Amino acid sequence: MDQKRKLAVPLVCHGHSRPVVDLFYSPVTPDGFFLISASKDSSPMLRNGETGDWIGTFEGHKGAVWSCCLDTNALRAASGSADFSAKLWDALTGDELHSFEHKHIVRACAFSVDTHMLLTGGVEKVLRIFDLNRPDAPPREVDNSPGSIRTVAWLHSDQTILSSCTDIGGVSFYANGLVVTHLWGKPLVQIVGCKSGKIVQTLETKSPVTSAEVSQDGRYITTADGSSVKFWDANHFGLVRTCDMPCNVESASLEPKHGNKFIAGGEDMWIRLFDFHSGEEIACNKGHHGPVHCVRFSPGGESYASGSEDGTIRIWQTVSHDDGEAVQANGSSAKVK
């Protein structure tokens, strides 16, 4: 391999003035795909997902923004903030469409795949489901979360909800035509009937889950807890494999197209690329000047983005197994077995 190729050079996206705490890629649309970022500077930003070019800033929050997402068609955006609100935005104009008031900090939000519902969670320990066709209507609430909610996601064609908590470990699920999944810190994951509020199933983790992602094909749930990344069967909820990390990681993401690689980032400021099947490190990229809070693969898997305490977003090209070498930040390389 040419010496110059051994150093991974990312696209560096400036603009945020405080730490970047969440990233979300849209699916591929007729206009391409897009990347939205949440930051403690209170201003979510929209970018071209391929080039990282800034498109616009959503202005209106009065506190740190902890979570952001785009709907399936990338026509609307949503954000959850420390100002006790979740906001719905027009992604084309940047206009605020609606503000959903909460009683405490909103840490997570997610559009349903059919784009008709918005799910939120936060410090209140309450999951709320808002009907976007009737934004002024009271939301549906599920209030038996054991801790402050960190992440939320939909799965099973909007029939299941996944959430994690910051102060305890594990995951839970709620069912009734709607199933909710919680990943929380009393190292466990539970499945709960939505109407009854009763726990249906529990999944265990050793540490609080700081990241939970449903794979693009709906087969896996990828979680980060402490110094491990875990992959769960999204249909039967069994643990598929655990990969030990060299440091505490805050976020992990599975390559969406082939499912043969995953990335992880955390307190050591490095973004590592691993083989899904063997757990071996394929690449290790350094460039951030603070802990990495979030990592996400682009919808085609050709690149991945990282957001850090240093206020920047970096977009990295995915290293292929065909290269036969692991990329190191210092220019050295090691053969992949």
mmCIF file of C-alpha atoms in Angstrom:
data_model
loop_
_atom_site.group_PDB
_atom_site.id
_atom_site.type_symbol
_atom_site.label_atom_id
_atom_site.label_comp_id
_atom_site.label_asym_id
_atom_site.label_seq_id
_atom_site.Cartn_x
_atom_site.Cartn_y
_atom_site.Cartn_z
ATOM 1 C CA MET A 1 0.000 0.000 0.000
ATOM 2 C CA ASP A 2 1.265 3.478 -0.802
ATOM 3 C CA GLN A 3 2.538 5.262 2.293
ATOM 4 C CA LYS A 4 0.192 8.187 1.710
ATOM 5 C CA ARG A 5 -2.852 5.913 1.809
ATOM 6 C CA LYS A 6 -2.067 4.677 5.282
ATOM 7 C CA LEU A 7 -3.222 7.876 6.891
ATOM 8 C CA ALA A 8 -6.999 8.307 6.807
ATOM 9 C CA VAL A 9 -7.834 11.927 5.992
ATOM 10 C CA PRO A 10 -11.424 12.769 6.909
ATOM 11 C CA LEU A 11 -13.685 15.544 5.738
ATOM 12 C CA VAL A 12 -13.806 17.961 8.667
ATOM 13 C CA CYS A 13 -17.094 19.789 9.195
ATOM 14 C CA HIS A 14 -16.905 22.918 11.334
ATOM 15 C CA GLY A 15 -19.806 25.075 12.418
ATOM 16 C CA HIS A 16 -20.819 23.972 15.895
ATOM 17 C CA SER A 17 -19.391 26.007 18.765
ATOM 18 C CA ARG A 18 -19.886 23.336 21.424
ATOM 19 C CA PRO A 19 -19.712 19.506 21.606
ATOM 20 C CA VAL A 20 -21.515 17.431 18.973
ATOM 21 C CA VAL A 21 -23.592 14.846 20.831
ATOM 22 C CA ASP A 22 -25.759 13.171 18.179
ATOM 23 C CA LEU A 23 -25.676 12.397 14.454
ATOM 24 C CA PHE A 24 -28.312 10.965 12.137
ATOM 25 C CA TYR A 25 -28.171 10.007 8.449
ATOM 26 C CA SER A 26 -31.298 10.032 6.325
ATOM 27 C CA PRO A 27 -32.021 7.163 3.938
ATOM 28 C CA VAL A 28 -31.059 7.781 0.305
ATOM 29 C CA THR A 29 -33.616 10.095 -1.332
ATOM 30 C CA PRO A 30 -33.975 11.318 -4.940
ATOM 31 C CA ASP A 31 -31.864 14.310 -3.848
ATOM 32 C CA GLY A 32 -29.165 12.218 -2.187
ATOM 33 C CA PHE A 33 -28.756 11.607 1.540
ATOM 34 C CA PHE A 34 -28.367 14.029 4.405
ATOM 35 C CA LEU A 35 -26.692 14.284 7.810
ATOM 36 C CA ILE A 36 -28.154 16.152 10.763
ATOM 37 C CA SER A 37 -26.199 16.927 13.916
ATOM 38 C CA ALA A 38 -27.152 17.886 17.472
ATOM 39 C CA SER A 39 -24.919 20.016 19.646
ATOM 40 C CA LYS A 40 -24.843 21.658 23.036
ATOM 41 C CA ASP A 41 -24.754 24.986 21.166
ATOM 42 C CA SER A 42 -28.576 24.686 20.758
ATOM 43 C CA SER A 43 -28.522 24.770 16.930
ATOM 44 C CA PRO A 44 -28.978 21.524 14.958
ATOM 45 C CA MET A 45 -27.332 21.602 11.527
ATOM 46 C CA LEU A 46 -28.202 19.902 8.249
ATOM 47 C CA ARG A 47 -25.489 18.838 5.799
ATOM 48 C CA ASN A 48 -25.028 17.007 2.539
ATOM 49 C CA GLY A 49 -24.352 13.476 3.733
ATOM 50 C CA GLU A 50 -21.767 12.730 1.072
ATOM 51 C CA THR A 51 -19.697 15.916 1.049
ATOM 52 C CA GLY A 52 -20.421 17.278 4.527
ATOM 53 C CA ASP A 53 -21.321 20.662 3.024
ATOM 54 C CA TRP A 54 -23.487 22.794 5.295
ATOM 55 C CA ILE A 55 -27.063 23.257 4.101
ATOM 56 C CA GLY A 56 -28.735 25.039 6.992
ATOM 57 C CA THR A 57 -29.169 25.569 10.723
ATOM 58 C CA PHE A 58 -32.394 25.059 12.662
ATOM 59 C CA GLU A 59 -32.765 28.016 15.028
ATOM 60 C CA GLY A 60 -35.203 28.199 17.923
ATOM 61 C CA HIS A 61 -34.014 26.066 20.848
ATOM 62 C CA LYS A 62 -32.957 27.835 24.055
ATOM 63 C CA GLY A 63 -30.797 25.052 25.455
ATOM 64 C CA ALA A 64 -28.446 22.242 24.479
ATOM 65 C CA VAL A 65 -29.817 19.928 21.789
ATOM 66 C CA TRP A 66 -29.247 16.289 22.736
ATOM 67 C CA SER A 67 -30.905 14.434 19.886
ATOM 68 C CA CYS A 68 -31.847 14.928 16.235
ATOM 69 C CA CYS A 69 -33.331 12.925 13.384
ATOM 70 C CA LEU A 70 -34.774 13.161 9.871
ATOM 71 C CA ASP A 71 -37.880 11.445 8.573
ATOM 72 C CA THR A 72 -37.737 8.765 5.888
ATOM 73 C CA ASN A 73 -37.955 11.271 3.027
ATOM 74 C CA ALA A 74 -35.658 13.845 4.696
ATOM 75 C CA LEU A 75 -38.451 16.414 4.405
ATOM 76 C CA ARG A 76 -38.823 17.021 8.140
ATOM 77 C CA ALA A 77 -36.377 17.095 11.032
ATOM 78 C CA ALA A 78 -36.899 16.726 14.770
ATOM 79 C CA SER A 79 -34.761 17.635 17.767
ATOM 80 C CA GLY A 80 -34.855 17.143 21.527
ATOM 81 C CA SER A 81 -33.434 19.751 23.855
ATOM 82 C CA ALA A 82 -32.538 20.785 27.390
ATOM 83 C CA ASP A 83 -35.100 23.594 26.997
ATOM 84 C CA PHE A 84 -37.799 20.995 27.829
ATOM 85 C CA SER A 85 -39.034 20.725 24.255
ATOM 86 C CA ALA A 86 -38.900 18.606 21.134
ATOM 87 C CA LYS A 87 -39.267 20.542 17.916
ATOM 88 C CA LEU A 88 -40.487 19.556 14.459
ATOM 89 C CA TRP A 89 -38.842 21.353 11.540
ATOM 90 C CA ASP A 90 -39.344 21.750 7.811
ATOM 91 C CA ALA A 91 -36.044 20.362 6.484
ATOM 92 C CA LEU A 92 -36.369 22.280 3.222
ATOM 93 C CA THR A 93 -36.958 25.762 4.638
ATOM 94 C CA GLY A 94 -35.669 25.411 8.212
ATOM 95 C CA ASP A 95 -38.996 26.684 9.589
ATOM 96 C CA GLU A 96 -40.254 25.423 12.929
ATOM 97 C CA LEU A 97 -43.477 23.465 12.344
ATOM 98 C CA HIS A 98 -44.343 22.615 15.940
ATOM 99 C CA SER A 99 -42.888 22.610 19.445
ATOM 100 C CA PHE A 100 -43.839 19.709 21.741
ATOM 101 C CA GLU A 101 -43.494 20.869 25.335
ATOM 102 C CA HIS A 102 -42.159 18.513 28.025
ATOM 103 C CA LYS A 103 -41.658 18.827 31.778
ATOM 104 C CA HIS A 104 -37.928 18.136 31.715
ATOM 105 C CA ILE A 105 -34.924 17.700 29.411
ATOM 106 C CA VAL A 106 -35.611 15.772 26.192
ATOM 107 C CA ARG A 107 -32.670 13.457 25.460
ATOM 108 C CA ALA A 108 -33.962 11.424 22.511
ATOM 109 C CA CYS A 109 -36.358 11.586 19.571
ATOM 110 C CA ALA A 110 -37.177 9.391 16.562
ATOM 111 C CA PHE A 111 -39.590 9.446 13.628
ATOM 112 C CA SER A 112 -41.586 6.323 12.877
ATOM 113 C CA VAL A 113 -40.758 4.778 9.497
ATOM 114 C CA ASP A 114 -44.182 5.768 8.142
ATOM 115 C CA THR A 115 -43.358 9.352 9.279
ATOM 116 C CA HIS A 116 -46.701 9.744 11.095
ATOM 117 C CA MET A 117 -45.377 9.553 14.660
ATOM 118 C CA LEU A 118 -42.605 11.123 16.715
ATOM 119 C CA LEU A 119 -41.219 9.305 19.747
ATOM 120 C CA THR A 120 -39.470 11.191 22.560
ATOM 121 C CA GLY A 121 -37.844 10.367 25.883
ATOM 122 C CA GLY A 122 -35.714 12.073 28.477
ATOM 123 C CA VAL A 123 -35.106 12.921 32.099
ATOM 124 C CA GLU A 124 -38.823 12.599 32.946
ATOM 125 C CA LYS A 125 -38.526 8.796 32.480
ATOM 126 C CA VAL A 126 -41.554 8.947 30.173
ATOM 127 C CA LEU A 127 -41.812 7.797 26.555
ATOM 128 C CA ARG A 128 -44.175 9.953 24.507
ATOM 129 C CA ILE A 129 -45.612 9.167 21.085
ATOM 130 C CA PHE A 130 -46.911 12.206 19.218
ATOM 131 C CA ASP A 131 -49.303 11.921 16.276
ATOM 132 C CA LEU A 132 -47.820 14.264 13.665
ATOM 133 C CA ASN A 133 -51.118 14.360 11.795
ATOM 134 C CA ARG A 134 -52.613 15.890 14.960
ATOM 135 C CA PRO A 135 -49.682 17.695 16.586
ATOM 136 C CA ASP A 136 -51.877 19.512 19.121
ATOM 137 C CA ALA A 137 -53.405 16.274 20.409
ATOM 138 C CA PRO A 138 -52.118 14.833 23.716
ATOM 139 C CA PRO A 139 -49.385 12.242 23.168
ATOM 140 C CA ARG A 140 -49.570 8.599 24.105
ATOM 141 C CA GLU A 141 -47.401 8.036 27.186
ATOM 142 C CA VAL A 142 -45.514 5.072 28.615
ATOM 143 C CA ASP A 143 -44.236 6.072 32.045
ATOM 144 C CA ASN A 144 -42.654 2.970 33.599
ATOM 145 C CA SER A 145 -39.080 3.592 32.490
ATOM 146 C CA PRO A 146 -36.718 2.780 35.383
ATOM 147 C CA GLY A 147 -34.346 5.656 34.647
ATOM 148 C CA SER A 148 -33.637 8.736 32.588
ATOM 149 C CA ILE A 149 -34.100 7.813 28.916
ATOM 150 C CA ARG A 150 -30.976 8.150 26.742
ATOM 151 C CA THR A 151 -31.966 6.736 23.328
ATOM 152 C CA VAL A 152 -35.136 5.760 21.469
ATOM 153 C CA ALA A 153 -35.746 3.980 18.145
ATOM 154 C CA TRP A 154 -38.495 2.224 16.220
ATOM 155 C CA LEU A 155 -38.292 -1.303 14.830
ATOM 156 C CA HIS A 156 -40.566 -4.033 13.433
ATOM 157 C CA SER A 157 -42.319 -1.668 11.017
ATOM 158 C CA ASP A 158 -43.156 0.773 13.814
ATOM 159 C CA GLN A 159 -44.568 -1.992 15.994
ATOM 160 C CA THR A 160 -41.681 -1.921 18.457
ATOM 161 C CA ILE A 161 -39.860 0.807 20.319
ATOM 162 C CA LEU A 162 -36.340 0.548 21.641
ATOM 163 C CA SER A 163 -35.034 2.792 24.401
ATOM 164 C CA SER A 164 -32.088 2.933 26.774
ATOM 165 C CA CYS A 165 -31.512 4.636 30.111
ATOM 166 C CA THR A 166 -28.449 6.495 31.347
ATOM 167 C CA ASP A 167 -28.415 5.592 35.012
ATOM 168 C CA ILE A 168 -28.915 1.831 34.766
ATOM 169 C CA GLY A 169 -28.057 -0.813 32.133
ATOM 170 C CA GLY A 170 -30.121 -2.943 29.765
ATOM 171 C CA VAL A 171 -32.982 -2.833 27.235
ATOM 172 C CA SER A 172 -36.786 -3.293 27.419
ATOM 173 C CA PHE A 173 -39.714 -3.873 25.074
ATOM 174 C CA TYR A 174 -43.412 -2.973 25.198
ATOM 175 C CA ALA A 175 -46.097 -4.739 23.228
ATOM 176 C CA ASN A 176 -49.687 -4.473 22.208
ATOM 177 C CA GLY A 177 -49.620 -3.742 18.532
ATOM 178 C CA LEU A 178 -46.938 -1.440 19.778
ATOM 179 C CA VAL A 179 -43.876 -2.948 21.415
ATOM 180 C CA VAL A 180 -41.418 -0.845 23.296
ATOM 181 C CA THR A 181 -37.853 -1.849 23.998
ATOM 182 C CA HIS A 182 -35.805 -0.337 26.784
ATOM 183 C CA LEU A 183 -32.064 -0.670 27.172
ATOM 184 C CA TRP A 184 -31.182 0.331 30.665
ATOM 185 C CA GLY A 185 -28.568 0.370 33.271
ATOM 186 C CA LYS A 186 -29.551 -2.118 35.800
ATOM 187 C CA PRO A 187 -27.840 -4.274 33.286
ATOM 188 C CA LEU A 188 -30.970 -5.507 31.673
ATOM 189 C CA VAL A 189 -33.302 -5.113 28.743
ATOM 190 C CA GLN A 190 -36.995 -5.553 29.210
ATOM 191 C CA ILE A 191 -40.051 -6.031 27.033
ATOM 192 C CA VAL A 192 -43.254 -4.519 28.341
ATOM 193 C CA GLY A 193 -46.893 -4.641 27.228
ATOM 194 C CA CYS A 194 -47.789 -1.122 26.109
ATOM 195 C CA LYS A 195 -51.382 -1.219 27.312
ATOM 196 C CA SER A 196 -50.672 -3.158 30.483
ATOM 197 C CA GLY A 197 -47.279 -1.587 31.146
ATOM 198 C CA LYS A 198 -45.988 -4.994 32.259
ATOM 199 C CA ILE A 199 -42.478 -6.201 31.502
ATOM 200 C CA VAL A 200 -42.424 -8.823 28.759
ATOM 201 C CA GLN A 201 -38.711 -9.535 28.406
ATOM 202 C CA THR A 202 -35.326 -8.441 29.743
ATOM 203 C CA LEU A 203 -31.909 -8.158 28.073
ATOM 204 C CA GLU A 204 -28.848 -7.775 30.263
ATOM 205 C CA THR A 205 -25.839 -5.466 29.952
ATOM 206 C CA LYS A 206 -23.039 -4.885 32.435
ATOM 207 C CA SER A 207 -23.090 -1.082 32.154
ATOM 208 C CA PRO A 208 -25.610 1.600 31.158
ATOM 209 C CA VAL A 209 -26.319 1.580 27.425
ATOM 210 C CA THR A 210 -25.147 4.831 25.846
ATOM 211 C CA SER A 211 -25.946 3.971 22.221
ATOM 212 C CA ALA A 212 -28.585 1.762 20.606
ATOM 213 C CA GLU A 213 -29.080 1.414 16.854
ATOM 214 C CA VAL A 214 -31.372 -0.791 14.774
ATOM 215 C CA SER A 215 -29.667 -2.112 11.637
ATOM 216 C CA GLN A 216 -30.961 -1.027 8.255
ATOM 217 C CA ASP A 217 -32.229 -4.531 7.450
ATOM 218 C CA GLY A 218 -33.908 -4.810 10.860
ATOM 219 C CA ARG A 219 -31.891 -7.883 11.889
ATOM 220 C CA TYR A 220 -29.694 -6.489 14.642
ATOM 221 C CA ILE A 221 -29.711 -4.057 17.520
ATOM 222 C CA THR A 222 -26.230 -2.626 18.128
ATOM 223 C CA THR A 223 -25.532 -1.323 21.626
ATOM 224 C CA ALA A 224 -22.564 0.275 23.377
ATOM 225 C CA ASP A 225 -22.208 -0.158 27.120
ATOM 226 C CA GLY A 226 -19.018 0.525 29.029
ATOM 227 C CA SER A 227 -16.104 -1.034 27.169
ATOM 228 C CA SER A 228 -18.153 -3.422 25.040
ATOM 229 C CA VAL A 229 -20.249 -3.398 21.872
ATOM 230 C CA LYS A 230 -23.077 -5.927 21.728
ATOM 231 C CA PHE A 231 -25.188 -7.215 18.851
ATOM 232 C CA TRP A 232 -28.680 -8.512 19.599
ATOM 233 C CA ASP A 233 -31.138 -10.393 17.405
ATOM 234 C CA ALA A 234 -33.818 -7.774 16.781
ATOM 235 C CA ASN A 235 -36.554 -10.385 16.360
ATOM 236 C CA HIS A 236 -35.839 -12.880 19.131
ATOM 237 C CA PHE A 237 -33.782 -10.515 21.317
ATOM 238 C CA GLY A 238 -30.999 -13.017 21.921
ATOM 239 C CA LEU A 239 -27.398 -11.858 22.282
ATOM 240 C CA VAL A 240 -25.542 -12.607 19.023
ATOM 241 C CA ARG A 241 -22.054 -11.504 20.095
ATOM 242 C CA THR A 242 -20.112 -9.234 22.393
ATOM 243 C CA CYS A 243 -16.956 -7.424 21.305
ATOM 244 C CA ASP A 244 -14.651 -6.039 23.978
ATOM 245 C CA MET A 245 -13.268 -2.593 23.227
ATOM 246 C CA PRO A 246 -9.886 -1.114 24.234
ATOM 247 C CA CYS A 247 -11.597 1.739 26.129
ATOM 248 C CA ASN A 248 -15.038 2.882 27.200
ATOM 249 C CA VAL A 249 -17.075 3.564 24.070
ATOM 250 C CA GLU A 250 -20.040 5.886 23.861
ATOM 251 C CA SER A 251 -21.385 4.955 20.430
ATOM 252 C CA ALA A 252 -21.313 2.137 17.867
ATOM 253 C CA SER A 253 -22.812 1.587 14.415
ATOM 254 C CA LEU A 254 -23.131 -1.433 12.098
ATOM 255 C CA GLU A 255 -22.299 -1.101 8.381
ATOM 256 C CA PRO A 256 -25.749 -1.075 6.723
ATOM 257 C CA LYS A 257 -25.188 -2.615 3.291
ATOM 258 C CA HIS A 258 -23.347 -5.860 4.043
ATOM 259 C CA GLY A 259 -23.353 -5.909 7.832
ATOM 260 C CA ASN A 260 -19.735 -7.107 7.875
ATOM 261 C CA LYS A 261 -18.133 -4.171 9.717
ATOM 262 C CA PHE A 262 -18.891 -1.922 12.629
ATOM 263 C CA ILE A 263 -17.440 1.263 14.079
ATOM 264 C CA ALA A 264 -17.054 2.442 17.657
ATOM 265 C CA GLY A 265 -15.880 5.667 19.280
ATOM 266 C CA GLY A 266 -15.425 6.857 22.837
ATOM 267 C CA GLU A 267 -13.232 8.382 25.476
ATOM 268 C CA ASP A 268 -9.842 7.838 23.786
ATOM 269 C CA MET A 269 -10.830 10.127 20.845
ATOM 270 C CA TRP A 270 -10.206 7.384 18.241
ATOM 271 C CA ILE A 271 -12.728 5.950 15.783
ATOM 272 C CA ARG A 272 -12.141 2.269 15.213
ATOM 273 C CA LEU A 273 -13.448 0.073 12.388
ATOM 274 C CA PHE A 274 -13.893 -3.642 13.177
ATOM 275 C CA ASP A 275 -14.745 -6.865 11.364
ATOM 276 C CA PHE A 276 -18.229 -7.890 12.506
ATOM 277 C CA HIS A 277 -17.550 -11.640 12.421
ATOM 278 C CA SER A 278 -14.063 -11.840 13.948
ATOM 279 C CA GLY A 279 -14.066 -8.655 16.017
ATOM 280 C CA GLU A 280 -10.624 -7.761 14.635
ATOM 281 C CA GLU A 281 -9.699 -4.139 14.163
ATOM 282 C CA ILE A 282 -9.539 -3.110 10.494
ATOM 283 C CA ALA A 283 -8.733 0.576 10.898
ATOM 284 C CA CYS A 284 -8.108 3.095 13.630
ATOM 285 C CA ASN A 285 -8.528 6.784 12.873
ATOM 286 C CA LYS A 286 -7.463 9.743 14.983
ATOM 287 C CA GLY A 287 -8.259 13.370 14.374
ATOM 288 C CA HIS A 288 -10.635 14.530 17.095
ATOM 289 C CA HIS A 289 -9.313 16.530 20.024
ATOM 290 C CA GLY A 290 -11.890 15.344 22.532
ATOM 291 C CA PRO A 291 -13.944 12.253 23.387
ATOM 292 C CA VAL A 292 -16.129 10.899 20.578
ATOM 293 C CA HIS A 293 -19.818 11.074 21.510
ATOM 294 C CA CYS A 294 -21.454 9.634 18.396
ATOM 295 C CA VAL A 295 -20.609 7.575 15.301
ATOM 296 C CA ARG A 296 -22.901 6.632 12.413
ATOM 297 C CA PHE A 297 -22.530 4.873 9.059
ATOM 298 C CA SER A 298 -23.909 6.534 5.952
ATOM 299 C CA PRO A 299 -26.888 4.675 4.407
ATOM 300 C CA GLY A 300 -24.703 3.012 1.758
ATOM 301 C CA GLY A 301 -21.855 2.195 4.127
ATOM 302 C CA GLU A 302 -19.222 3.914 1.979
ATOM 303 C CA SER A 303 -18.409 6.384 4.762
ATOM 304 C CA TYR A 304 -19.105 7.079 8.398
ATOM 305 C CA ALA A 305 -19.342 10.190 10.542
ATOM 306 C CA SER A 306 -18.138 10.972 14.039
ATOM 307 C CA GLY A 307 -19.073 13.799 16.389
ATOM 308 C CA SER A 308 -16.913 14.902 19.275
ATOM 309 C CA GLU A 309 -16.472 17.040 22.357
ATOM 310 C CA ASP A 310 -14.229 19.226 20.168
ATOM 311 C CA GLY A 311 -17.295 20.547 18.298
ATOM 312 C CA THR A 312 -16.412 19.042 14.910
ATOM 313 C CA ILE A 313 -17.920 16.361 12.708
ATOM 314 C CA ARG A 314 -15.531 14.198 10.718
ATOM 315 C CA ILE A 315 -16.568 12.039 7.766
ATOM 316 C CA TRP A 316 -14.300 9.053 7.091
ATOM 317 C CA GLN A 317 -14.125 6.752 4.073
ATOM 318 C CA THR A 318 -14.753 3.103 4.918
ATOM 319 C CA VAL A 319 -11.645 0.923 4.619
ATOM 320 C CA SER A 320 -12.121 -2.269 2.598
ATOM 321 C CA HIS A 321 -10.901 -5.697 3.649
ATOM 322 C CA ASP A 322 -9.350 -5.874 0.193
ATOM 323 C CA ASP A 323 -6.755 -3.343 1.272
ATOM 324 C CA GLY A 324 -5.319 -6.105 3.449
ATOM 325 C CA GLU A 325 -3.911 -3.670 5.993
ATOM 326 C CA ALA A 326 -5.220 -1.840 9.010
ATOM 327 C CA VAL A 327 -4.897 1.912 8.770
ATOM 328 C CA GLN A 328 -3.154 3.501 11.749
ATOM 329 C CA ALA A 329 -3.081 7.202 12.574
ATOM 330 C CA ASN A 330 0.695 7.158 12.929
ATOM 331 C CA GLY A 331 1.167 5.694 9.457
ATOM 332 C CA SER A 332 2.106 2.165 10.550
ATOM 333 C CA SER A 333 0.126 -0.818 9.345
ATOM 334 C CA ALA A 334 -0.628 -4.309 10.517
ATOM 335 C CA LYS A 335 -1.854 -7.252 8.494
ATOM 336 C CA VAL A 336 -5.427 -8.317 9.066
ATOM 337 C CA LYS A 337 -5.613 -12.042 9.673
#
